[in-house]
Short mmCIF file of C-alpha atoms and ligand atoms in Angstrom, two decimals:
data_model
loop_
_atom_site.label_atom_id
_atom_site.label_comp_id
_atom_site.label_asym_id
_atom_site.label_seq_id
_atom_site.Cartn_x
_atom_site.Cartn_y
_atom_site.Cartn_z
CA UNK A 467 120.62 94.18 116.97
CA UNK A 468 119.09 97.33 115.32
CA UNK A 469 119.84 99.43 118.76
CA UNK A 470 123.38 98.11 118.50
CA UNK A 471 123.99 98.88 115.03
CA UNK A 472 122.78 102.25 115.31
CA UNK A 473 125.39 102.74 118.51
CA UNK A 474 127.88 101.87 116.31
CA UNK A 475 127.19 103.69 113.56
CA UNK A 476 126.76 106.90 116.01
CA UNK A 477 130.22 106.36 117.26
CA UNK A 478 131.54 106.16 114.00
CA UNK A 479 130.30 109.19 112.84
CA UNK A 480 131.60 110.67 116.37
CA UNK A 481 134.98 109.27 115.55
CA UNK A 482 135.25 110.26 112.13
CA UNK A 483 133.98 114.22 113.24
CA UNK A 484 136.83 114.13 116.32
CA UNK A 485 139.34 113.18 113.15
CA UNK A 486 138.32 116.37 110.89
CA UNK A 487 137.56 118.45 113.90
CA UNK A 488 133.68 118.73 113.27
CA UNK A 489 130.81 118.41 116.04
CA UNK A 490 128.77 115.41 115.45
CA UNK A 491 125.90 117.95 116.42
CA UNK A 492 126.40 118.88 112.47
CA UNK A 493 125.55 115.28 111.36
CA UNK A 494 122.44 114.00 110.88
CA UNK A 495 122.31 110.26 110.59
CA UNK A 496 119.23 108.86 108.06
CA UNK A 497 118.34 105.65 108.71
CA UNK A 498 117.51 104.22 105.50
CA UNK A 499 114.94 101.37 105.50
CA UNK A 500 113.70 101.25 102.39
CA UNK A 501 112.31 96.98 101.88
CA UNK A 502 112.47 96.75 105.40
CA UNK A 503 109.20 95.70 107.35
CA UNK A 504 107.45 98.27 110.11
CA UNK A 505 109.10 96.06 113.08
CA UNK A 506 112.46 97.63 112.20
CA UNK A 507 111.72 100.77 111.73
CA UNK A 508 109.89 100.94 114.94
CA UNK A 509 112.92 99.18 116.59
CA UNK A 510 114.82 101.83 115.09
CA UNK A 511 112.61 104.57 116.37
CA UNK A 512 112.86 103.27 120.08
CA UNK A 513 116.38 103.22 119.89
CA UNK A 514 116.03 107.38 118.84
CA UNK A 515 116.49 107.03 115.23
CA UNK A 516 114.19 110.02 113.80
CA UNK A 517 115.15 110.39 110.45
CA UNK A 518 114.08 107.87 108.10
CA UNK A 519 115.04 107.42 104.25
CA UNK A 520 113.05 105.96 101.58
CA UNK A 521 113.35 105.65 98.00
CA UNK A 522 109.82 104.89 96.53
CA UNK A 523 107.04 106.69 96.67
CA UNK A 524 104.40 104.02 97.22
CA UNK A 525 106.48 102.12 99.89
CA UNK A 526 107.03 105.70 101.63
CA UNK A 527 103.11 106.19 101.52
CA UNK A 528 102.63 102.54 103.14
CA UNK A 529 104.94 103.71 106.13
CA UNK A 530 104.49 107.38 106.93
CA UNK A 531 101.13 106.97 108.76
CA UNK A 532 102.33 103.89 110.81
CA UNK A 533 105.15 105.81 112.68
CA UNK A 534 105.30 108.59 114.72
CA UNK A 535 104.27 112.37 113.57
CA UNK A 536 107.63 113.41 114.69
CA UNK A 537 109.63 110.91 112.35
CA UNK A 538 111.55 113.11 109.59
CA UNK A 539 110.77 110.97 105.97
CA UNK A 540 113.56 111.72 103.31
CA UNK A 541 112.83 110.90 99.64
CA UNK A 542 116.23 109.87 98.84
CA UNK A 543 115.14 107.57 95.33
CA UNK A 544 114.46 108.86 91.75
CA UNK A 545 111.15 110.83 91.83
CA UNK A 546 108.99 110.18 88.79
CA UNK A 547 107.31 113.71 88.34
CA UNK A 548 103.68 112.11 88.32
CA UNK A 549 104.39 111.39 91.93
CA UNK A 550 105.26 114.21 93.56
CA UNK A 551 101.80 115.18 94.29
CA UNK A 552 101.70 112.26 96.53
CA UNK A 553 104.39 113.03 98.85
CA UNK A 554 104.82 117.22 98.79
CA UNK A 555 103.74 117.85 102.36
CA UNK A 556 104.72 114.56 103.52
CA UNK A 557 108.34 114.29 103.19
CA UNK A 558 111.41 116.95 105.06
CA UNK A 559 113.69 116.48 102.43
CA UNK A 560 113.66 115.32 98.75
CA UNK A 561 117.30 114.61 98.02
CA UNK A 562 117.11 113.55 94.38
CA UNK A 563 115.87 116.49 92.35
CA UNK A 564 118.20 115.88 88.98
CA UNK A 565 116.10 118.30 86.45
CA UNK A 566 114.49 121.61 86.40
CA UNK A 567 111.12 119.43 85.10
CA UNK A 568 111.24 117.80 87.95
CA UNK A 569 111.63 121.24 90.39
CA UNK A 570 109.19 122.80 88.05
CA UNK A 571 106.45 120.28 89.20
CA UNK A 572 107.66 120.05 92.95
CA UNK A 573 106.78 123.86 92.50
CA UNK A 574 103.88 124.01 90.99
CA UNK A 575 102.85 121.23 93.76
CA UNK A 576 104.16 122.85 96.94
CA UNK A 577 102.02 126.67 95.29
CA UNK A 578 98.61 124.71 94.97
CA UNK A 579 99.05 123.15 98.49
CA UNK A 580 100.14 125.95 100.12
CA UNK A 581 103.14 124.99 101.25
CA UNK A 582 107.02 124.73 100.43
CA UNK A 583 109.87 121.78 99.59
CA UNK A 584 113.18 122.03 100.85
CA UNK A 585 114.91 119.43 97.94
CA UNK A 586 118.84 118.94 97.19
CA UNK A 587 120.04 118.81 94.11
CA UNK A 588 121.45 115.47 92.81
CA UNK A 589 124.94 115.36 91.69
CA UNK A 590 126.66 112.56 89.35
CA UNK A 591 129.73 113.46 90.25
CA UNK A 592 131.70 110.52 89.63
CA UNK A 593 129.98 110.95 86.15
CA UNK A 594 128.71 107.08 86.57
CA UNK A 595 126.70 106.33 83.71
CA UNK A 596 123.72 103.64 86.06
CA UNK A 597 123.50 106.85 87.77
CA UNK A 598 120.97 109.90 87.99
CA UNK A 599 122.22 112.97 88.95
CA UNK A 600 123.39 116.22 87.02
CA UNK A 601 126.86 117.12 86.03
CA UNK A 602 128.70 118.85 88.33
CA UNK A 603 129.28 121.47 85.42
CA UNK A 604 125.35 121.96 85.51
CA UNK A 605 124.79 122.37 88.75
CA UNK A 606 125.46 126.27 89.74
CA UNK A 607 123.13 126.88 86.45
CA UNK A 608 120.26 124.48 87.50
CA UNK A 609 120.68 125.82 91.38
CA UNK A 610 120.01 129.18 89.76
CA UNK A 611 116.88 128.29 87.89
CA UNK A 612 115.33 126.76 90.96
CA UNK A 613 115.76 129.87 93.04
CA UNK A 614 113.45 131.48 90.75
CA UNK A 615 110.65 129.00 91.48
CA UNK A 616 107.97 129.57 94.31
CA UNK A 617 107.39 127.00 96.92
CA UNK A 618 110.49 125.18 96.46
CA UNK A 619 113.61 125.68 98.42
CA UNK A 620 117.51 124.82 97.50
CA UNK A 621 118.88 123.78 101.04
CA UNK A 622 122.18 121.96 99.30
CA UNK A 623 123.51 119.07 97.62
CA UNK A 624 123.37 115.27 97.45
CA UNK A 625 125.39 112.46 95.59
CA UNK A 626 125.57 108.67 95.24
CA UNK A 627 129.41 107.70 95.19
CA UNK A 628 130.47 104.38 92.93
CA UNK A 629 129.74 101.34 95.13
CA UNK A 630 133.53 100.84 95.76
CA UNK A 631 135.78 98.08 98.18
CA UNK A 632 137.57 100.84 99.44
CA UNK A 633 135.98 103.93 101.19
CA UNK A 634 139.11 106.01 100.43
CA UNK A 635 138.70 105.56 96.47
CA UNK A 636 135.28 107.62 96.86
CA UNK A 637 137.16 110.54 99.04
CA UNK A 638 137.95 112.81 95.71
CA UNK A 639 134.09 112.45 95.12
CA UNK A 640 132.78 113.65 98.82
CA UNK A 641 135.67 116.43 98.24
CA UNK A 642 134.34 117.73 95.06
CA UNK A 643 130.85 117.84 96.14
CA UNK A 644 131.86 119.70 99.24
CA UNK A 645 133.95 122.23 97.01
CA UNK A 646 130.88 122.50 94.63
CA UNK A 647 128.70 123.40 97.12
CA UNK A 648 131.24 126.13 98.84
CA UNK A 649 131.34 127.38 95.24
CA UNK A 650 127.62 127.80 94.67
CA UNK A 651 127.09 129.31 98.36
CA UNK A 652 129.60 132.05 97.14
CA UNK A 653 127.46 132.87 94.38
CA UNK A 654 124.92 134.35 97.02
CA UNK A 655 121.93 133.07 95.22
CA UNK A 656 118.62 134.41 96.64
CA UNK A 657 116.62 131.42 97.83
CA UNK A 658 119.48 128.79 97.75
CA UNK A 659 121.61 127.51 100.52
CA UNK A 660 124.16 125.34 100.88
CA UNK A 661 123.81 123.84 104.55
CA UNK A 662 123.34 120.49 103.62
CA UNK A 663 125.43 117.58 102.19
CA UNK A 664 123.86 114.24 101.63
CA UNK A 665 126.75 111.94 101.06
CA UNK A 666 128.01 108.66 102.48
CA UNK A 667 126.44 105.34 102.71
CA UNK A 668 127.46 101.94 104.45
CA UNK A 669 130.65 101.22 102.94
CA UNK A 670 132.14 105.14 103.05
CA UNK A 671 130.21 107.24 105.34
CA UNK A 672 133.24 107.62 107.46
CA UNK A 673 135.02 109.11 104.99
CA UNK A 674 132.17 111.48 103.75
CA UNK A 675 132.21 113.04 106.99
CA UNK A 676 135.68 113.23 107.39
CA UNK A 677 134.98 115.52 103.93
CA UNK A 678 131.83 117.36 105.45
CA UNK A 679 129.26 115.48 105.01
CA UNK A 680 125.96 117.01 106.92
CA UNK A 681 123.39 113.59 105.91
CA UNK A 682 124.82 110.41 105.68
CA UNK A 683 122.69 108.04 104.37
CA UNK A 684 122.95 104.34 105.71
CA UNK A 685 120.49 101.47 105.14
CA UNK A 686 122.71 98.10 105.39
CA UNK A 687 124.98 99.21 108.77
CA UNK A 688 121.74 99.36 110.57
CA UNK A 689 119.17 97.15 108.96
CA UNK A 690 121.37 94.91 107.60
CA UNK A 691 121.85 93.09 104.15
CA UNK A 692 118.69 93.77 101.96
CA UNK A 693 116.47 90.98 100.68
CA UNK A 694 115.25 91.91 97.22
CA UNK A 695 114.91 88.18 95.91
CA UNK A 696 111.65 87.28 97.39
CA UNK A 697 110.30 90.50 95.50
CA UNK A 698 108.05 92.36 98.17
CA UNK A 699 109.73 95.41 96.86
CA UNK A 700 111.68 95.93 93.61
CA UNK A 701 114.90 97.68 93.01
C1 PLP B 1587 119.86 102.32 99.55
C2 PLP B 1587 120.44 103.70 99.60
C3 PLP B 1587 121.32 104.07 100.62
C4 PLP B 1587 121.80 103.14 101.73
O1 PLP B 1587 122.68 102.20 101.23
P1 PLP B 1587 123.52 101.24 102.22
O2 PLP B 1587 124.72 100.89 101.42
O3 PLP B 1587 122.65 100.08 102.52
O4 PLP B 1587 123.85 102.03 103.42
C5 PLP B 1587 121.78 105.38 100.62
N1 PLP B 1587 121.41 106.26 99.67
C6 PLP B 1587 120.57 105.94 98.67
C7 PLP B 1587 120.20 106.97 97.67
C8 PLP B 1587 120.06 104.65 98.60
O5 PLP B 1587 119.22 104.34 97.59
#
């Protein structure tokens, strides 16, 4: 089933990069299996899926040493800054960095270990109030404090579009975020790319890469419905 949904999905994105003229070479697919059990994601991993999404820290932890070295973990949830120390070093991508706090400690992190965080910066821009994520307004200014930070890269942006029936309703959001992020790049800030864009889910990822999506992000189409009732892992 897993295999299958993941063919699908593949050929989707395929489809939707013939439409807008892109090579699906650009697209990276995350597979994101956050509540799912091990089985799944290994099922996932023999059918070639490689990059992996996750969006707690302590469930993230639980997995990363029971799969493969050469599995790429994304932290795609709201970081608490008292956990990044767990998962600098651990994780390719942090997708949800929403303050300069926040960057300030990935920083500070990524200097004591050595090392250095490639993060996006999380964008509310369908201004949704349930939502993390800075205002699109803020973004070039908070792009341009991170750059001065060691240890911590700015490889592009990310955003959570409205949970919506209709894909199309969430196409002005993709488009903004992809103009935002041509916008910024012109800026030529030292230290800050904009190669990646995280956008599109289940319901609209067609759509996002139709609008240039580089990441898109989808849990359901490949696991399937998530079971948060029985309360192994909370929302
Ligand atoms: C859960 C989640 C997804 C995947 O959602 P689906 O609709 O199941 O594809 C994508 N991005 C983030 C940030 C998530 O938390």
């Amino acid at each position: 089933m897993i295999r299958d949904n993941l063919e699908q999905v593949r050929q989707k994105i395929k489809d939707a990069c013939d439409r807008s003229g892109r090579d699906a070479g650009e697209v990276t697919l995350i597979s994101v299996s956050k509540t799912k059990p091990l089985s799944m994601l290994e099922e996932a991993y023999e059918a070639g899926a490689r990059d992996f999404g996750e969006n707690k820290v302590q469930e993230l932890l639980e997995k990363i040493p029971r799969l493969p070295e050469d599995v790429r973990w994304h932290m795609i949830g709201h970081l608490q800054r008292n956990k990044v120390k767990y998962i600098v070093g651990k994780v390719s991508l942090i997708h949800s960095v929403d303050s300069l706090r926040l960057a300030e400690e990935i920083s500070r992190e990524a200097v004591k270990q050595d090392t250095s965080v490639d993060i996006l910066l999380e964008v509310n821009v369908a201004q949704e109030e349930s939502k993390f994520g800075i205002a699109l307004e803020e973004t070039a200014d908070l792009a341009l404090s991170v750059s001065k930070l060691p240890g911590i890269h700015v490889c592009g942006l990310m955003t959570i579009a409205p949970y919506v029936e209709n894909a199309e309703d969430n196409r002005q959001y993709f488009r903004k975020l992809k103009q935002l992020s041509v916008d910024i790049e012109q800026k030529n800030i030292d230290n800050v790319s904009m190669n990646v864009l995280s956008m599109g889910m289940t319901g609209d990822y067609s759509v996002a890469v139709e609008e240039g999506a580089t990441c898109v992000r989808v849990g359901t189409g490949i696991f399937g419905e998530r079971d948060y009732v029985k309360g192994v892992v909370s929302e």
